[in-house]
Amino acid sequence: MPSLHLDDLDLPVLVLLGARATDPWLLAASAPPGVRSLHGYVVQHLVEDRPTVTDLAGRLGVTQQAASKWVAELEELGLVERRPDPADGRSRRVALTDAGRAMVRSARAARRSLEEQVADRVGDADVAVARRVLAALLDVVGAGEAVARRSVLPPSSEGDQSTS
C-alpha cells in the first residue's frame, strides 16, 4: 500500500490524528502514571473552582456515579481531595492538591514545549496562523464557546461515563 503524505490530508483528519497522537505524548510528559486523558475533563473544573461531585457530574454531563468514580481515581493518585464545604457541613467539595496543581503546571509547560518544538520547524508566524485556523474550526463545529467556558464534555466513547 502506498504511503500517505501528511500534506495531502484534509484539515479535519489532521486535527483528529494530531489530537490522538498529542494526547498520550502530553500525558507521558506531564502526568503521573495512572492519569488518563478523561481525568483532564475533571481537572479543568478544579483549576479555579471547588465543586461538589454533583456539580461536576452536571458540568460533565455524566451520572453522579461516574463523576464520583473519576474523583476517587484522582484521589487515589493524590491529585485531588474532598474537603468539607464551609457553608454546608453535609457537602464535600473537590479541590486540587499541591500535587494536582503541580500536574497542571507541568501540563502547561509540556504544551508550551510542544508548541515551541513545532514553531522551531515552521516558525512563529505559521503557529499563529495555525492557532487562528484551529480556533475557527472550533467555532465552525460549535465548540468554541464550550472551550472558552471550560465546559467541554468528555467523549462518550471513553469508558463508563453514562450520560444523565
Coordinates of N, CA and C in Angstrom, one line a residue:
M1 N 0.9 -1.2 0.0 CA 0.0 0.0 0.0 C 0.9 1.2 0.0
P2 N 0.6 2.2 -0.9 CA 1.4 3.4 -0.9 C 1.3 4.3 0.4
S3 N 2.3 4.9 0.8 CA 2.2 5.7 2.0 C 1.6 7.1 1.7
L4 N 1.0 7.7 2.7 CA 0.3 9.0 2.5 C 1.4 10.0 2.8
H5 N 1.2 11.2 2.2 CA 2.0 12.3 2.5 C 1.1 13.2 3.4
L6 N 1.6 13.7 4.6 CA 0.8 14.4 5.5 C 0.2 15.7 4.9
D7 N 0.8 16.3 3.9 CA 0.3 17.5 3.3 C -0.9 17.2 2.4
D8 N -1.2 15.9 2.1 CA -2.3 15.5 1.3 C -3.6 15.3 2.2
L9 N -3.5 15.3 3.5 CA -4.6 15.1 4.3 C -5.4 16.3 4.6
D10 N -6.7 16.2 4.7 CA -7.5 17.4 4.9 C -7.4 17.8 6.4
L11 N -7.8 19.1 6.6 CA -7.7 19.7 8.0 C -8.4 18.9 9.0
P12 N -9.7 18.5 8.9 CA -10.3 17.7 9.9 C -9.6 16.4 10.3
V13 N -9.0 15.7 9.3 CA -8.3 14.5 9.6 C -7.0 14.8 10.3
L14 N -6.3 15.8 9.9 CA -5.1 16.2 10.6 C -5.4 16.6 12.0
V15 N -6.5 17.3 12.3 CA -6.8 17.7 13.6 C -7.1 16.4 14.5
L16 N -7.9 15.5 13.9 CA -8.2 14.3 14.7 C -7.0 13.5 15.0
L17 N -6.1 13.3 14.0 CA -4.9 12.5 14.2 C -3.9 13.2 15.1
G18 N -3.9 14.5 14.9 CA -3.0 15.3 15.8 C -3.4 15.2 17.2
A19 N -4.7 15.3 17.5 CA -5.1 15.2 18.9 C -4.9 13.8 19.4
R20 N -5.2 12.8 18.6 CA -4.9 11.4 19.1 C -3.5 11.1 19.4
A21 N -2.6 11.7 18.6 CA -1.1 11.5 18.8 C -0.6 12.4 20.0
T22 N -1.1 13.6 20.1 CA -0.6 14.6 21.1 C -1.1 14.2 22.5
D23 N -2.2 13.6 22.6 CA -2.8 13.3 24.0 C -1.9 12.4 24.8
P24 N -1.5 11.2 24.2 CA -0.6 10.4 25.0 C 0.8 11.0 25.2
W25 N 1.3 11.8 24.3 CA 2.5 12.4 24.4 C 2.5 13.4 25.6
L26 N 1.4 14.2 25.7 CA 1.3 15.2 26.8 C 1.2 14.4 28.1
L27 N 0.4 13.4 28.1 CA 0.2 12.6 29.4 C 1.6 12.1 29.9
A28 N 2.3 11.5 28.9 CA 3.6 11.0 29.3 C 4.6 12.0 29.8
A29 N 4.5 13.2 29.2 CA 5.4 14.3 29.5 C 5.0 15.1 30.8
S30 N 3.7 14.9 31.3 CA 3.3 15.8 32.3 C 2.5 15.2 33.5
A31 N 2.1 14.0 33.3 CA 1.2 13.4 34.3 C 1.8 12.2 35.0
P32 N 1.5 11.9 36.2 CA 2.0 10.7 36.9 C 1.3 9.5 36.3
P33 N 1.9 8.3 36.4 CA 1.3 7.1 35.9 C -0.1 6.9 36.5
G34 N -1.1 6.5 35.7 CA -2.4 6.2 36.1 C -3.4 7.4 35.7
V35 N -2.8 8.5 35.3 CA -3.7 9.6 34.9 C -4.1 9.3 33.5
R36 N -5.4 9.4 33.2 CA -5.9 9.2 31.9 C -6.4 10.6 31.3
S37 N -6.5 10.6 30.0 CA -7.0 11.9 29.4 C -8.4 12.3 29.9
L38 N -9.2 11.3 30.2 CA -10.5 11.6 30.8 C -10.4 12.4 32.0
H39 N -9.4 12.2 32.8 CA -9.2 12.9 34.1 C -9.1 14.4 33.8
G40 N -8.5 14.8 32.7 CA -8.4 16.2 32.3 C -9.7 16.9 32.3
Y41 N -10.8 16.2 31.9 CA -12.1 16.9 31.9 C -12.6 17.2 33.3
V42 N -12.2 16.4 34.3 CA -12.5 16.7 35.7 C -11.6 17.9 36.2
V43 N -10.3 17.8 35.9 CA -9.3 18.7 36.4 C -9.7 20.1 35.9
Q44 N -10.1 20.3 34.6 CA -10.4 21.6 34.1 C -11.4 22.3 35.0
H45 N -12.3 21.6 35.7 CA -13.3 22.3 36.6 C -12.7 22.6 38.0
L46 N -11.5 22.1 38.2 CA -10.9 22.3 39.6 C -9.8 23.4 39.6
V47 N -9.4 23.8 38.4 CA -8.4 24.8 38.3 C -8.7 26.1 39.0
E48 N -10.0 26.5 38.9 CA -10.4 27.8 39.5 C -11.6 27.6 40.4
D49 N -12.0 26.4 40.7 CA -13.3 26.2 41.4 C -13.1 25.0 42.3
R50 N -14.0 24.8 43.3 CA -14.1 23.7 44.2 C -15.5 23.1 44.2
P51 N -15.9 22.5 43.1 CA -17.3 22.0 43.0 C -17.5 20.7 43.8
T52 N -18.8 20.4 44.0 CA -19.1 19.1 44.6 C -19.1 18.1 43.5
V53 N -19.2 16.8 43.9 CA -19.2 15.8 42.9 C -20.5 15.9 42.1
T54 N -21.6 16.3 42.7 CA -22.9 16.5 42.0 C -22.7 17.6 41.0
D55 N -22.1 18.7 41.4 CA -21.8 19.8 40.4 C -21.0 19.3 39.3
L56 N -19.9 18.6 39.6 CA -19.0 18.0 38.5 C -19.8 17.2 37.5
A57 N -20.7 16.3 38.1 CA -21.5 15.4 37.2 C -22.3 16.3 36.2
G58 N -23.0 17.3 36.7 CA -23.7 18.2 35.9 C -22.9 18.9 34.8
R59 N -21.8 19.4 35.2 CA -20.9 20.1 34.3 C -20.3 19.1 33.2
L60 N -20.1 17.9 33.6 CA -19.5 16.9 32.7 C -20.5 16.2 31.9
G61 N -21.8 16.3 32.2 CA -22.9 15.6 31.5 C -22.9 14.1 31.8
V62 N -22.5 13.7 33.0 CA -22.4 12.3 33.3 C -23.2 12.1 34.6
T63 N -23.4 10.8 35.0 CA -24.0 10.5 36.2 C -23.1 10.8 37.4
Q64 N -23.8 11.0 38.6 CA -23.0 11.3 39.8 C -22.0 10.1 40.1
Q65 N -22.4 8.9 39.8 CA -21.6 7.7 40.0 C -20.3 7.8 39.2
A66 N -20.5 8.2 37.9 CA -19.3 8.3 37.0 C -18.3 9.4 37.5
A67 N -18.9 10.6 37.9 CA -18.1 11.7 38.4 C -17.4 11.2 39.7
S68 N -18.1 10.6 40.6 CA -17.5 10.1 41.8 C -16.4 9.1 41.6
K69 N -16.6 8.2 40.6 CA -15.5 7.3 40.3 C -14.2 8.0 39.8
W70 N -14.4 9.0 39.0 CA -13.2 9.7 38.4 C -12.6 10.5 39.5
V71 N -13.4 11.1 40.4 CA -12.8 11.8 41.5 C -12.0 10.9 42.4
A72 N -12.6 9.7 42.7 CA -11.9 8.7 43.5 C -10.6 8.2 42.9
E73 N -10.6 8.1 41.6 CA -9.3 7.7 40.9 C -8.3 8.8 41.1
L74 N -8.7 10.1 40.9 CA -7.8 11.2 41.1 C -7.3 11.3 42.6
E75 N -8.2 11.0 43.5 CA -7.9 11.0 44.9 C -6.8 9.9 45.2
E76 N -7.0 8.8 44.6 CA -6.1 7.7 44.8 C -4.7 8.0 44.3
L77 N -4.6 8.8 43.3 CA -3.4 9.3 42.7 C -2.8 10.5 43.5
G78 N -3.5 11.0 44.4 CA -3.1 12.1 45.3 C -3.2 13.5 44.6
L79 N -4.0 13.6 43.6 CA -4.1 14.8 42.8 C -5.3 15.7 43.2
V80 N -6.3 15.1 43.8 CA -7.5 15.8 44.4 C -7.8 15.4 45.7
E81 N -8.6 16.2 46.4 CA -9.1 15.8 47.8 C -10.5 16.3 47.9
R82 N -11.2 15.7 48.7 CA -12.6 16.2 49.1 C -12.5 16.9 50.4
R83 N -13.0 18.1 50.4 CA -12.9 18.9 51.6 C -14.3 19.3 52.1
P84 N -14.5 19.4 53.4 CA -15.8 19.8 53.9 C -16.2 21.2 53.3
D85 N -17.4 21.4 53.0 CA -17.9 22.7 52.5 C -18.2 23.6 53.7
P86 N -17.5 24.7 53.8 CA -17.7 25.6 55.0 C -19.1 26.1 55.2
A87 N -19.8 26.2 54.1 CA -21.2 26.7 54.1 C -22.2 25.6 54.4
D88 N -21.9 24.3 54.2 CA -22.8 23.2 54.4 C -22.0 22.0 54.8
G89 N -22.1 21.7 56.1 CA -21.3 20.6 56.6 C -21.6 19.2 56.1
R90 N -22.7 19.1 55.4 CA -23.1 17.8 54.8 C -22.4 17.6 53.4
S91 N -22.0 18.7 52.8 CA -21.4 18.6 51.5 C -19.9 18.6 51.6
R92 N -19.3 18.0 50.5 CA -17.8 18.0 50.4 C -17.5 18.6 49.0
R93 N -16.5 19.3 49.0 CA -16.0 20.0 47.7 C -14.7 19.3 47.3
V94 N -14.6 19.2 46.0 CA -13.4 18.6 45.4 C -12.4 19.7 45.0
A95 N -11.2 19.5 45.4 CA -10.1 20.5 45.2 C -8.8 19.8 44.8
L96 N -8.1 20.5 44.0 CA -6.7 20.0 43.6 C -5.8 20.1 44.8
T97 N -5.0 19.1 44.9 CA -3.9 19.0 46.0 C -2.7 19.8 45.4
D98 N -1.7 19.9 46.2 CA -0.5 20.5 45.7 C 0.1 19.7 44.5
A99 N 0.0 18.4 44.6 CA 0.4 17.5 43.5 C -0.5 17.7 42.3
G100 N -1.7 18.0 42.5 CA -2.6 18.2 41.3 C -2.3 19.6 40.7
R101 N -2.0 20.6 41.5 CA -1.7 21.9 40.9 C -0.3 21.8 40.2
A102 N 0.6 21.0 40.7 CA 1.9 20.8 40.1 C 1.7 20.1 38.7
M103 N 0.8 19.1 38.7 CA 0.5 18.4 37.4 C -0.1 19.4 36.4
V104 N -0.9 20.3 36.8 CA -1.5 21.3 35.9 C -0.4 22.2 35.3
R105 N 0.5 22.6 36.2 CA 1.7 23.4 35.8 C 2.6 22.6 34.8
S106 N 2.8 21.4 35.1 CA 3.6 20.5 34.3 C 2.9 20.3 32.9
A107 N 1.6 20.2 32.9 CA 0.9 20.0 31.6 C 1.0 21.3 30.8
R108 N 0.9 22.4 31.4 CA 1.0 23.7 30.7 C 2.4 23.8 30.1
A109 N 3.4 23.5 30.9 CA 4.8 23.5 30.4 C 5.0 22.6 29.3
A110 N 4.5 21.4 29.3 CA 4.6 20.4 28.3 C 3.9 20.9 27.0
R111 N 2.8 21.5 27.1 CA 2.1 22.1 25.9 C 2.9 23.2 25.3
R112 N 3.5 24.1 26.2 CA 4.4 25.2 25.7 C 5.6 24.6 25.0
S113 N 6.2 23.6 25.5 CA 7.3 22.9 24.9 C 7.0 22.3 23.6
L114 N 5.9 21.7 23.5 CA 5.5 21.1 22.2 C 5.2 22.2 21.2
E115 N 4.6 23.2 21.6 CA 4.3 24.3 20.7 C 5.6 25.0 20.2
E116 N 6.6 25.1 21.1 CA 7.9 25.7 20.7 C 8.6 24.7 19.8
Q117 N 8.5 23.4 20.0 CA 9.1 22.5 19.0 C 8.5 22.6 17.6
V118 N 7.2 22.8 17.6 CA 6.5 23.0 16.3 C 7.0 24.3 15.7
A119 N 7.0 25.4 16.5 CA 7.5 26.7 16.0 C 8.9 26.6 15.4
D120 N 9.8 25.8 16.1 CA 11.1 25.7 15.6 C 11.1 25.1 14.2
R121 N 10.1 24.3 13.8 CA 10.1 23.7 12.5 C 9.4 24.6 11.4
V122 N 8.4 25.3 11.9 CA 7.6 26.1 10.9 C 7.6 27.6 11.1
G123 N 8.1 28.0 12.2 CA 8.2 29.5 12.5 C 7.0 29.9 13.3
D124 N 7.2 31.0 14.1 CA 6.2 31.5 15.0 C 5.0 32.0 14.2
A125 N 5.2 32.6 13.0 CA 4.1 33.2 12.2 C 3.1 32.0 11.8
D126 N 3.7 30.9 11.4 CA 2.8 29.8 11.0 C 2.1 29.2 12.2
V127 N 2.7 29.2 13.4 CA 2.0 28.7 14.6 C 0.8 29.6 14.9
A128 N 1.0 30.9 14.7 CA 0.0 31.9 15.0 C -1.2 31.7 14.0
V129 N -0.9 31.4 12.7 CA -1.9 31.1 11.7 C -2.6 29.8 12.1
A130 N -1.9 28.8 12.5 CA -2.5 27.5 12.9 C -3.4 27.7 14.1
R131 N -3.1 28.6 15.0 CA -3.9 28.8 16.1 C -5.3 29.5 15.7
R132 N -5.2 30.4 14.8 CA -6.4 31.1 14.3 C -7.2 30.1 13.5
V133 N -6.6 29.3 12.7 CA -7.3 28.3 11.9 C -8.0 27.3 12.8
L134 N -7.3 26.8 13.8 CA -7.9 25.8 14.7 C -9.0 26.4 15.6
A135 N -8.8 27.7 16.0 CA -9.9 28.4 16.7 C -11.1 28.5 15.8
A136 N -10.9 28.9 14.6 CA -12.0 29.0 13.6 C -12.7 27.6 13.4
L137 N -11.9 26.6 13.3 CA -12.5 25.2 13.2 C -13.4 24.9 14.4
L138 N -12.9 25.2 15.6 CA -13.7 25.0 16.8 C -15.0 25.8 16.8
D139 N -15.0 27.0 16.3 CA -16.2 27.8 16.2 C -17.1 27.2 15.1
V140 N -16.6 26.8 14.0 CA -17.4 26.3 12.9 C -18.2 25.0 13.4
V141 N -17.5 24.2 14.2 CA -18.2 22.9 14.6 C -19.0 23.2 15.9
G142 N -19.0 24.4 16.4 CA -19.8 24.7 17.5 C -19.2 24.5 18.9
A143 N -17.9 24.3 18.9 CA -17.2 24.0 20.2 C -16.5 25.2 20.8
G144 N -16.4 26.3 20.1 CA -15.6 27.4 20.6 C -16.0 28.0 22.0
E145 N -17.3 28.1 22.1 CA -17.8 28.7 23.4 C -17.6 27.7 24.6
A146 N -17.8 26.4 24.3 CA -17.6 25.4 25.3 C -16.2 25.4 25.8
V147 N -15.2 25.5 24.9 CA -13.8 25.6 25.2 C -13.6 26.8 26.1
A148 N -14.1 28.0 25.6 CA -13.9 29.2 26.4 C -14.5 29.2 27.8
R149 N -15.5 28.4 28.0 CA -16.2 28.3 29.3 C -15.6 27.1 30.1
R150 N -14.6 26.4 29.6 CA -14.1 25.2 30.2 C -15.2 24.2 30.5
S151 N -16.1 24.1 29.5 CA -17.2 23.1 29.7 C -17.2 22.1 28.6
V152 N -16.1 21.7 28.1 CA -16.0 20.6 27.1 C -16.4 19.3 27.7
L153 N -17.3 18.6 27.1 CA -17.8 17.3 27.7 C -16.8 16.2 27.3
P154 N -16.6 15.2 28.1 CA -15.8 14.1 27.8 C -16.4 13.3 26.6
P155 N -15.5 12.7 25.8 CA -16.0 11.9 24.7 C -16.8 10.7 25.2
S156 N -17.9 10.4 24.6 CA -18.8 9.3 25.1 C -18.2 8.0 24.8
S157 N -17.1 7.9 24.1 CA -16.5 6.6 23.8 C -15.5 6.2 24.8
E158 N -15.2 7.0 25.8 CA -14.2 6.7 26.8 C -14.7 6.2 28.1
G159 N -14.9 4.9 28.1 CA -15.2 4.3 29.4 C -16.6 4.3 29.8
D160 N -16.9 4.5 31.1 CA -18.2 4.2 31.6 C -18.9 5.5 32.0
Q161 N -18.7 6.6 31.3 CA -19.4 7.8 31.8 C -20.8 7.9 31.2
S162 N -21.7 7.2 31.8 CA -23.1 7.2 31.3 C -23.6 8.7 31.4
T163 N -24.3 9.1 30.4 CA -24.9 10.4 30.5 C -26.2 10.4 31.3
S164 N -26.5 11.6 31.8 CA -27.7 11.7 32.6 C -28.8 12.3 31.8

